[in-house]
Structures are given as C-alpha cells and as structure tokens.
XYZ file of N, CA and C in Angstrom:
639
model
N 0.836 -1.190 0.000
C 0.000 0.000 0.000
C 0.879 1.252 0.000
N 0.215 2.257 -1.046
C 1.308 3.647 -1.129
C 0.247 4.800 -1.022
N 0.408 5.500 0.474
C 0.047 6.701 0.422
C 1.065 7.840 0.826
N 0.227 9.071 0.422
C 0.283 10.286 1.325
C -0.270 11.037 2.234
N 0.113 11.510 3.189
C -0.568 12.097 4.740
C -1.560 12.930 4.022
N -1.132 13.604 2.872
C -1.968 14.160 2.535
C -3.872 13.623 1.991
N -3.652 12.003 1.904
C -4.857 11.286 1.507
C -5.703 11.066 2.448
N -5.126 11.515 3.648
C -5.854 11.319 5.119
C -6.121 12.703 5.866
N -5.750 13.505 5.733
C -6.252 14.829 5.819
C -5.685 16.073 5.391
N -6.096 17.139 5.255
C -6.560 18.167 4.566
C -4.795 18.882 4.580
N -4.554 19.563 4.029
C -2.864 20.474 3.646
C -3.760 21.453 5.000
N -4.941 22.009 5.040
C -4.896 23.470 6.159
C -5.325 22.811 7.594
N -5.626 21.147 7.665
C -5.648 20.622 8.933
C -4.460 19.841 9.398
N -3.690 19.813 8.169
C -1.964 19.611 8.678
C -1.189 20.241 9.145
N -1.649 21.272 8.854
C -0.640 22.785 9.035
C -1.039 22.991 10.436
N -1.867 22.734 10.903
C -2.240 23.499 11.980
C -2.093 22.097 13.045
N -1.811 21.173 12.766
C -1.735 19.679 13.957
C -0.462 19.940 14.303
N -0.111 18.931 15.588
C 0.998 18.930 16.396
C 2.076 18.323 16.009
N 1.498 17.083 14.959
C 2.535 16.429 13.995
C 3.190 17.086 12.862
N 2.912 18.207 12.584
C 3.606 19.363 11.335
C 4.234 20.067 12.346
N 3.882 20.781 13.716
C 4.240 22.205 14.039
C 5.158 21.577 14.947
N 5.233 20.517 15.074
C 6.237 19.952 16.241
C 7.216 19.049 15.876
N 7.043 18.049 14.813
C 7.924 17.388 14.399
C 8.153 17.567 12.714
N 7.323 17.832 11.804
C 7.449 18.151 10.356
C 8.519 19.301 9.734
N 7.341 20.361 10.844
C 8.256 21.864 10.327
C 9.912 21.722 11.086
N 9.734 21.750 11.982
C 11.049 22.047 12.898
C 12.079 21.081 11.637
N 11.969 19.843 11.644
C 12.856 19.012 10.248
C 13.058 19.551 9.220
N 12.399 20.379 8.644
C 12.043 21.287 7.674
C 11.826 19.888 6.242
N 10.368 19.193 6.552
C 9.481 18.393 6.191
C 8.310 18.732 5.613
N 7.783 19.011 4.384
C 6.462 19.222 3.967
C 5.509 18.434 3.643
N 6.313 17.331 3.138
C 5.396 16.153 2.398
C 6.263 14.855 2.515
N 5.030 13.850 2.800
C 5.489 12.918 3.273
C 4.441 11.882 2.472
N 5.437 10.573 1.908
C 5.073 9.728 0.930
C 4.534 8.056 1.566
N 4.347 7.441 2.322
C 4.659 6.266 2.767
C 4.138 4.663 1.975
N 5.326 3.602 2.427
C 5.237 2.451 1.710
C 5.053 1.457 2.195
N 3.872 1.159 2.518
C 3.297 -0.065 3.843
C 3.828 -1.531 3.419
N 3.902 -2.244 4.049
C 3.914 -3.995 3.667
C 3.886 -5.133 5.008
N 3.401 -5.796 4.665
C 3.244 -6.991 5.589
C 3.877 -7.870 5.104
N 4.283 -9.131 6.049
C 4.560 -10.780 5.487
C 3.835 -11.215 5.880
N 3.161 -13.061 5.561
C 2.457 -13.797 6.220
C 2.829 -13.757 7.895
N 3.357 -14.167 8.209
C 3.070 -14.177 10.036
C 3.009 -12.883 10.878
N 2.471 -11.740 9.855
C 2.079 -10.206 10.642
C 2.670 -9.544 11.011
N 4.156 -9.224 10.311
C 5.636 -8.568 10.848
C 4.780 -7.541 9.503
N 5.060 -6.172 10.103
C 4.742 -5.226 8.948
C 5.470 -4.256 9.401
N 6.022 -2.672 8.020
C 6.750 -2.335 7.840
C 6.600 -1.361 7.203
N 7.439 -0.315 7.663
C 6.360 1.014 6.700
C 8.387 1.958 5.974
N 8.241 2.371 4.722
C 8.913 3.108 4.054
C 8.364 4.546 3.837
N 9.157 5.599 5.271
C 8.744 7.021 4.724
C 9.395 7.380 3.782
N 9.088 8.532 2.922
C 10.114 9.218 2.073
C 9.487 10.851 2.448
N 10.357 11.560 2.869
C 9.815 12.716 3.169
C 10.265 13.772 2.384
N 10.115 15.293 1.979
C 10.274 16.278 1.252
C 9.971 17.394 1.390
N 11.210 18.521 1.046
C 10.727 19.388 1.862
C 9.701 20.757 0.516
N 9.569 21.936 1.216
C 8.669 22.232 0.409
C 9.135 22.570 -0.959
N 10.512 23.159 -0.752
C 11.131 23.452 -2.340
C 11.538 21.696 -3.179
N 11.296 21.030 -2.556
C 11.186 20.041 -3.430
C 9.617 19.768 -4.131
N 8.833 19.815 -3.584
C 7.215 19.985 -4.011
C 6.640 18.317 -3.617
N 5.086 18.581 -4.027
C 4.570 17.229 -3.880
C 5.025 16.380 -4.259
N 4.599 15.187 -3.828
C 4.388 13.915 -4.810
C 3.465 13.566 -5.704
N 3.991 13.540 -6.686
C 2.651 13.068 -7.928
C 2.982 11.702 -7.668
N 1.603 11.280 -9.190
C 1.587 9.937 -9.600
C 2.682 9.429 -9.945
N 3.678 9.855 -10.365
C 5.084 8.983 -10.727
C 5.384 8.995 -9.508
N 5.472 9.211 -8.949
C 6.522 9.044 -7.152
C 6.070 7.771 -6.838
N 4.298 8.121 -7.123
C 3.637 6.759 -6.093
C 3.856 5.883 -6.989
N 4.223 6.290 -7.977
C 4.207 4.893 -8.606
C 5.302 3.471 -8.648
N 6.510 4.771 -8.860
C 7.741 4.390 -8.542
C 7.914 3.394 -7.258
N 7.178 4.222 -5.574
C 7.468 3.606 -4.664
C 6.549 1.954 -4.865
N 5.505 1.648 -5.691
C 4.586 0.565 -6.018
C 5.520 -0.157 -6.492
N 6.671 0.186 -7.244
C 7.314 -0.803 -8.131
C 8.358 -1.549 -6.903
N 8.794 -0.598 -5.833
C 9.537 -1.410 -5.006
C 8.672 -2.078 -3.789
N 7.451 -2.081 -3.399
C 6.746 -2.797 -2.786
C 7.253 -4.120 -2.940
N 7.530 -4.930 -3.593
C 7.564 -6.205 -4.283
C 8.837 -6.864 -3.547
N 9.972 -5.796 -3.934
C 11.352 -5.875 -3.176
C 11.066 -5.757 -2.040
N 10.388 -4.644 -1.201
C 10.542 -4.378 -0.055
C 9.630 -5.544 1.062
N 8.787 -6.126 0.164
C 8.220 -7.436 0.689
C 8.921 -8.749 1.141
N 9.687 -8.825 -0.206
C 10.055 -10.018 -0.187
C 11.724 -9.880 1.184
N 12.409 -8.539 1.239
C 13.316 -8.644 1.912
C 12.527 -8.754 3.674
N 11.194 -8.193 3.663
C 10.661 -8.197 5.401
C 10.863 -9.749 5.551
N 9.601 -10.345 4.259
C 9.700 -11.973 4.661
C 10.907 -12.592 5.121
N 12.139 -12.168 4.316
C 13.183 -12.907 4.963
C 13.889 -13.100 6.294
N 13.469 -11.280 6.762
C 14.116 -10.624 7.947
C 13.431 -11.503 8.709
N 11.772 -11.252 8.672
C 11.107 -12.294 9.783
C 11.032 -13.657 9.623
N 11.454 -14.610 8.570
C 11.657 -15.458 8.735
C 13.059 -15.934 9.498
N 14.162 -14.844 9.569
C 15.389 -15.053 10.136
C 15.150 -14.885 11.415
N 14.098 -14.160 11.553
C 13.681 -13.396 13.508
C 13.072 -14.241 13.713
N 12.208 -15.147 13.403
C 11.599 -16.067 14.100
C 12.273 -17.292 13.858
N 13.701 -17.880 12.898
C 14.369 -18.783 13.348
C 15.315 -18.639 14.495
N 15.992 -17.602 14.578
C 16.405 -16.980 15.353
C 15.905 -16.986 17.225
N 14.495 -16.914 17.504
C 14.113 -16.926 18.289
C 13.888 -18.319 18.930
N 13.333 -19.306 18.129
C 13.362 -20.403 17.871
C 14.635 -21.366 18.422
N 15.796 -21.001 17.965
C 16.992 -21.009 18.625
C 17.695 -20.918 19.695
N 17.093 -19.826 20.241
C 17.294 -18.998 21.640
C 16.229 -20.404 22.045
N 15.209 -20.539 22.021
C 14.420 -21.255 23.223
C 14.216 -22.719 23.200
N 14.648 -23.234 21.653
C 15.597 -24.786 21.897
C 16.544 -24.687 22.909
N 17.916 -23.945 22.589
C 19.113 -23.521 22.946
C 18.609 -23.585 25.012
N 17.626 -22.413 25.432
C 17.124 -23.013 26.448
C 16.625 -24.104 27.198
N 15.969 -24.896 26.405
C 15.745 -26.181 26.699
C 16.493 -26.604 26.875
N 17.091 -26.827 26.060
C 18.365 -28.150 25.852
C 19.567 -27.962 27.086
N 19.779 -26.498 27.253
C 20.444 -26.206 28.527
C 19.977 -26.686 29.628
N 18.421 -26.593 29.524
C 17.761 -27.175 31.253
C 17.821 -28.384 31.275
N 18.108 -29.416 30.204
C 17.678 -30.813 30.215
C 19.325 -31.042 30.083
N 20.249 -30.528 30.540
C 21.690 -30.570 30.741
C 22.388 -31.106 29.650
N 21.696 -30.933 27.963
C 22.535 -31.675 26.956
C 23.164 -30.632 26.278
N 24.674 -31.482 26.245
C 25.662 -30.313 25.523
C 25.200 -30.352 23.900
N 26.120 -29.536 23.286
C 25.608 -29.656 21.512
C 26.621 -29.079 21.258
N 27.418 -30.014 20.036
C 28.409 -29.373 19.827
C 28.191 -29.774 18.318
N 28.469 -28.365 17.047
C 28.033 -28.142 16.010
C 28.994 -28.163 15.155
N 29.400 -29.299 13.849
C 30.836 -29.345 13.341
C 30.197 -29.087 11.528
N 30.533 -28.500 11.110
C 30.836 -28.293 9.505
C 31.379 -29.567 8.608
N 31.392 -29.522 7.856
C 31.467 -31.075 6.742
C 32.752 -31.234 7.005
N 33.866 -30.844 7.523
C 35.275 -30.872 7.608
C 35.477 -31.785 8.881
N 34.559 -31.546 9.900
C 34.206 -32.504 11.220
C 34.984 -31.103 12.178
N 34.962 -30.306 11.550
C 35.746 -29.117 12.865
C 34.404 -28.627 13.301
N 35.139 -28.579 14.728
C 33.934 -27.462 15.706
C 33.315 -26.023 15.250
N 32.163 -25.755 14.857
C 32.091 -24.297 14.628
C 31.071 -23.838 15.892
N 30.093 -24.791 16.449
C 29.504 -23.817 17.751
C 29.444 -24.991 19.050
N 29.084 -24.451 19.869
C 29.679 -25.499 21.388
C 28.821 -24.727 22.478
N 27.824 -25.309 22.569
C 26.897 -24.755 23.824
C 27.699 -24.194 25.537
N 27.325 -24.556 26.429
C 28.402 -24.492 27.576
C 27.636 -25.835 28.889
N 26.721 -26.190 28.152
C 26.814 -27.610 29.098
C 27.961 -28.719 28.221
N 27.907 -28.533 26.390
C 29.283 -29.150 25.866
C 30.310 -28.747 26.690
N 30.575 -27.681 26.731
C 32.276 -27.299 27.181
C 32.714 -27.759 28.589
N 31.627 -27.620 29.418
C 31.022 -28.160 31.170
C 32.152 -29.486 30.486
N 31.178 -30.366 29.943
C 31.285 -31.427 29.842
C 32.929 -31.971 29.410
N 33.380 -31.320 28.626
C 34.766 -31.544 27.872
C 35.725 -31.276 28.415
N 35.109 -29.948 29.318
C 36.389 -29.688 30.652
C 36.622 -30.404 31.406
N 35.478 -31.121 31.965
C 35.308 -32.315 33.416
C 35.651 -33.351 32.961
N 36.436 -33.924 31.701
C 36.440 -34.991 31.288
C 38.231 -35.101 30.490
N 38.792 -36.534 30.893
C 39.918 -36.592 30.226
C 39.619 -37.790 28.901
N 38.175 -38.148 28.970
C 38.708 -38.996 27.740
C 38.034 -38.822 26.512
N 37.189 -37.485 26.702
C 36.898 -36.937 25.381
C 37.119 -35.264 25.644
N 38.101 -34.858 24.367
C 37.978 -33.621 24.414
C 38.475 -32.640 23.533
N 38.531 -32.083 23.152
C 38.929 -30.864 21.588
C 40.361 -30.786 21.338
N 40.831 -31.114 20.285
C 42.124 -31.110 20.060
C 42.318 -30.557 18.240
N 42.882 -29.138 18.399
C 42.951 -28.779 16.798
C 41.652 -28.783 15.963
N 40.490 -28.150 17.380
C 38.933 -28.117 16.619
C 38.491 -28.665 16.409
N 38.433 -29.718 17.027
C 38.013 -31.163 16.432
C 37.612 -32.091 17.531
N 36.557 -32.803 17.737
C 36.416 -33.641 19.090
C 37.030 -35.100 19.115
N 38.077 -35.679 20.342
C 39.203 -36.888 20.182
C 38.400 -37.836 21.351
N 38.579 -38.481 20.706
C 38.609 -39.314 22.343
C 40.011 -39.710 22.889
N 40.138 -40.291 23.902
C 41.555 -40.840 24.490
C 41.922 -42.038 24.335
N 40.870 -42.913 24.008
C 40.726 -44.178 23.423
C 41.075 -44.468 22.463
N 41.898 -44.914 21.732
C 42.521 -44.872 20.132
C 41.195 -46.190 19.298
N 40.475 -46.681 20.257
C 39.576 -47.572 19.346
C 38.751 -47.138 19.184
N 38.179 -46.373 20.529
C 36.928 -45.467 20.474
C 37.149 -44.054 19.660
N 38.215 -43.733 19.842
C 38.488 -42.499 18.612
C 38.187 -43.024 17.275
N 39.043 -43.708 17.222
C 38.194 -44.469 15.736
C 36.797 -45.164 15.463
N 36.169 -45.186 16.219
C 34.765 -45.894 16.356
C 34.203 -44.461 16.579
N 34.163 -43.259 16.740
C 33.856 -42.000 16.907
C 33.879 -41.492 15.240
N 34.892 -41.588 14.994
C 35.333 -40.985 13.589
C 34.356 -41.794 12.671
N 34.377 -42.885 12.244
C 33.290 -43.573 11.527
C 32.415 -43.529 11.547
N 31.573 -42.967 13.001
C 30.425 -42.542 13.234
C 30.039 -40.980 12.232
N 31.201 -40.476 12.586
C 30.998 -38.732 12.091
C 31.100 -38.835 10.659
N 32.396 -39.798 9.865
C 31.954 -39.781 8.727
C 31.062 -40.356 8.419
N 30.599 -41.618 8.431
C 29.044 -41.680 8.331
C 27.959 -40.654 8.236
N 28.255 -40.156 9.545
C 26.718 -39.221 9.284
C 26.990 -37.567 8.057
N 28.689 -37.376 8.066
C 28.677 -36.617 6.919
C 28.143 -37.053 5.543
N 28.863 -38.350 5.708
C 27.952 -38.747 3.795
C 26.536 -39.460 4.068
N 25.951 -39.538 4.698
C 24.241 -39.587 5.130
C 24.275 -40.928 4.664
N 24.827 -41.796 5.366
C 24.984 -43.136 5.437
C 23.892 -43.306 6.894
N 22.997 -44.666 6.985
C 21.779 -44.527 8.000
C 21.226 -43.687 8.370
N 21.445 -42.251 6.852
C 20.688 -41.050 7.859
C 19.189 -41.634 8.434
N 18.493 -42.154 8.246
C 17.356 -42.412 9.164
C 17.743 -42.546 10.909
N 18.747 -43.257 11.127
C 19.112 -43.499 12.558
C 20.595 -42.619 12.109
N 20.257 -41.907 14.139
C 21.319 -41.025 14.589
C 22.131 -42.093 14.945
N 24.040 -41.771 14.819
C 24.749 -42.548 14.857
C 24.851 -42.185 16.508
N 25.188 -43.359 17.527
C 25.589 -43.228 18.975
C 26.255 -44.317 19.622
N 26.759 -43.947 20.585
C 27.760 -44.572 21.440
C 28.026 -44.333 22.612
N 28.659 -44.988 23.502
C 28.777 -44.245 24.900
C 30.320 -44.655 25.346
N 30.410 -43.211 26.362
C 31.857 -43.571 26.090
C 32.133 -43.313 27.760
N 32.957 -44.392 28.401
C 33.173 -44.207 29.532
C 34.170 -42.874 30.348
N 33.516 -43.049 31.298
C 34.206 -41.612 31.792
C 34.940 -41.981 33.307
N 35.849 -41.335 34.079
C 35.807 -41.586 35.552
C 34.810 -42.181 36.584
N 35.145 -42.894 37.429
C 34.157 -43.194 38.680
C 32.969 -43.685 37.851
N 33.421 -44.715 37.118
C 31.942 -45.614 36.784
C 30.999 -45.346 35.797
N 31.096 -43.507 35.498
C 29.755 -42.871 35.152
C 30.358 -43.260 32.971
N 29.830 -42.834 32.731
C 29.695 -42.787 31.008
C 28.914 -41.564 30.188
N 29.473 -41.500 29.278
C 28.686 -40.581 28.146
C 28.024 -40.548 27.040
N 26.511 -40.142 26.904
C 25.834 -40.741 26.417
C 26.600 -39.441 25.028
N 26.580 -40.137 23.567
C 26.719 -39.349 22.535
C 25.984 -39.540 21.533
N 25.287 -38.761 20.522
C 24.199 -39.010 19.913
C 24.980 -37.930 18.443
N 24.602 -38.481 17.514
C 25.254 -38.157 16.022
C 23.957 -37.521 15.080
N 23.801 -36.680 15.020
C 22.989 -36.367 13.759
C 23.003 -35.403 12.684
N 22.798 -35.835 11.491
C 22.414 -35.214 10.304
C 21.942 -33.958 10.515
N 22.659 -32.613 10.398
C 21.503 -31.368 9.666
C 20.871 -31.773 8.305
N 19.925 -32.018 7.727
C 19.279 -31.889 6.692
C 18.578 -30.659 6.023
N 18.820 -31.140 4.665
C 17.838 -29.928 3.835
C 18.444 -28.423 4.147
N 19.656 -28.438 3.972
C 20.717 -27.299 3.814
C 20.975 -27.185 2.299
N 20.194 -26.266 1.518
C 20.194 -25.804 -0.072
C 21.234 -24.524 0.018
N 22.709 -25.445 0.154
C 23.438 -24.447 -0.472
C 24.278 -24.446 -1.588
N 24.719 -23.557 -2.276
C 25.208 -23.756 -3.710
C 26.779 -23.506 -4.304
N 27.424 -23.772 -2.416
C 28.967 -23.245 -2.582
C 29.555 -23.884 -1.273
N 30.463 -24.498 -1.032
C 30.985 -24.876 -0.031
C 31.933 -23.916 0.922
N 31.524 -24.210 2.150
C 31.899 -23.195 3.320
C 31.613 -23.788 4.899
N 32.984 -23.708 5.213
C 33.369 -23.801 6.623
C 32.418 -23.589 7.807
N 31.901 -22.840 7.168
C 30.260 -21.940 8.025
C 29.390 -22.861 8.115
N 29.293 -23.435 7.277
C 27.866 -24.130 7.253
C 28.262 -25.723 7.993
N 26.869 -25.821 9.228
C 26.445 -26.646 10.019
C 26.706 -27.940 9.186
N 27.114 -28.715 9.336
C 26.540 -30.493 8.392
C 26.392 -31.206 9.661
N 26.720 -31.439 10.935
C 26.433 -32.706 12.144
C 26.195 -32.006 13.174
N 25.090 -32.656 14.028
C 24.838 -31.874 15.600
C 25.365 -33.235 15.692
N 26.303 -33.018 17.289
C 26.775 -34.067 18.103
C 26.151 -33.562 19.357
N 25.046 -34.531 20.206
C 24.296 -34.025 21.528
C 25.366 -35.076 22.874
N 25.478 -34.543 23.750
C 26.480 -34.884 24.236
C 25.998 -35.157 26.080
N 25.485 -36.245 26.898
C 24.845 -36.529 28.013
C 25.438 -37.266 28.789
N 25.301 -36.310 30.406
C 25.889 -37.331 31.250
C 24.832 -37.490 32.432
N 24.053 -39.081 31.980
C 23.253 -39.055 32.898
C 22.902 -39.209 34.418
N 24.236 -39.251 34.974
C 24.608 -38.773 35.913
C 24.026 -37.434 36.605
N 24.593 -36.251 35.340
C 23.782 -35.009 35.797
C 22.665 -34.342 35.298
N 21.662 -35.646 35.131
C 20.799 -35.198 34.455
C 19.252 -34.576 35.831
N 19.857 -33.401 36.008
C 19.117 -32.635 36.874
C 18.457 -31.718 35.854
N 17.051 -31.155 35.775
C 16.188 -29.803 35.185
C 16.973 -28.586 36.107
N 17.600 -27.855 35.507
C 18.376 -26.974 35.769
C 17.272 -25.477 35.777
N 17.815 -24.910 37.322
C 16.500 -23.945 37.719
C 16.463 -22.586 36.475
C-alpha cells in the first residue's frame, strides 16, 4: 500500500496539527510519501520518504515508482522475519536443551567445531577422555576415537541417515557418556563453506541429568 498524509487529511488541517508544528516543520518536512507492507506471520513495515517544500509534492510517478519497489521491499521483510523467528526459535531450543543438561556441539562437513553450547564445554572440561584437540572432538581411546570418527563420517555422507549414529563412552568413577550423532538436513546451499552446520553431536551425562533452575 502507497500513500500520502496528505490522503488522510486536509494540507490546512496539517498545518495546523501537532505532527507538522512539532515534528514536520522544525525538520524542515512538507510532504510525506509512505510504503506499507506486511509478510504472512504479521511482521509489517512502513517506508517514509519525506520532502521538503522546495522540493514539491508527490505526484503519480513518485507513487508509482514507490509501487514498483513494494515487491522488493516485501520479499526482503519476509526474509528478515523469517530469520527473527528462526532466530528466536533457537534462543528457546538452545534453552531447553540447557535445562535438560545436553551439551551440543556443532561441526561443519570438515568434522571441525564451529559452535559449542556451555553444558558441551562443562562437559569436555570435566572430562579426560573426550575432548577438543585442533577443533576437532578426540577421544583418548585410540579404538573409540576411531569408532567415533566412523560414526561422524558416516553421518557426513548420510549413510543410515534415518538413525542417529551413537555410542557411549566411559568416563571416571563408573559414570559414562551418552553421545548421539545427527544429520543437519535440507541445507540448499550452492557453494561450499566452513560456516555451514553439516552434524549436531548431543552430548549426556546421565549422571547429571538434573532440570536446571
């Protein structure tokens, strides 16, 4: 939708409101153009263009012009709010998963670490027989390191992607670690990069599996 203030009331009942004599004039603002838009889930968004009086009205080409970028200016909200509500989404997994004490540690197709919660790191610190070496998660076990690694390549080339690859790996004083392997899926990208997610590794010691206040 493309209006002007002027389509909503009068040039001699503008002049005389609190929104011209207080914020318009003082800017030295005469005319003002605006470019509404919504996305589906109700994130909406408005484009002023303002002008002062030696620039003059807006005609029909102005509005028209701003109609032609409606289209653009749509399609970039959708994205923003589709990024704000994955985004958020994130934050309150990311919460969960903290209260239910599971680490997550996030590796790129290379098998290097790119993100690491802090019940992971809890976990990797308190522990000598699994733990980060050159970005990368080792075990201390040279069989279980290798029974780790086969797991990860596996789940890079989506070998049983139906079943998450897992194992458990003993720790001090009896206790063990539960480890769970899975596939990111349905990542449409069209260039290879370090950045990008390919395996969540979820990481449990049910030991401390307390709901965290």
């Amino acid at each position: 939708e493309v209006y002007r203030i002027d389509d909503y009331i009068s040039r001699a009942e503008l002049l005389k409101s609190p929104y011209y004599l207080d914020f318009l004039r003082p800017a030295g603002i005469e005319y003002v153009a605006c470019l509404h838009v919504s996305e589906p889930g109700g994130m909406r968004a408005w484009m002023v263009v303002a002008r002062s009086r030696q620039a003059g009205a807006f005609n029909d080409s102005d509005l028209m012009f701003l109609r032609l970028l409606g289209p653009h200016f749509k399609r970039a909200l959708t994205i923003f709010a589709k990024l704000k509500r994955t985004e958020l989404e994130r934050d309150i997994f990311s919460d969960v998963v903290r209260g239910l004490t599971i680490g997550t540690v996030i590796l790129n197709q290379n098998l290097a670490v790119i993100g690491i919660n802090s019940v992971a790191e809890k976990l990797l610190a308190g522990s000598t027989e699994i733990f980060l070496k050159s970005g990368h998660l080792r075990l201390k076990s040279k069989t279980r390191g290798k029974e780790l690694d086969q797991l990860l390549i596996e789940g890079i080339e989506g070998v049983n992607s139906r079943e998450p690859g897992a194992m458990r790996i003993p720790l001090e004083e009896g206790r063990f670690l539960c480890l769970l392997i899975r596939r990111i899926p349905n990542l449409q990208v069209r260039h290879q990069n370090d950045a990008i997610p390919s395996l969540i590794v979820y990481l449990n010691d049910p030991a401390s599996n307390k709901i965290a206040p």
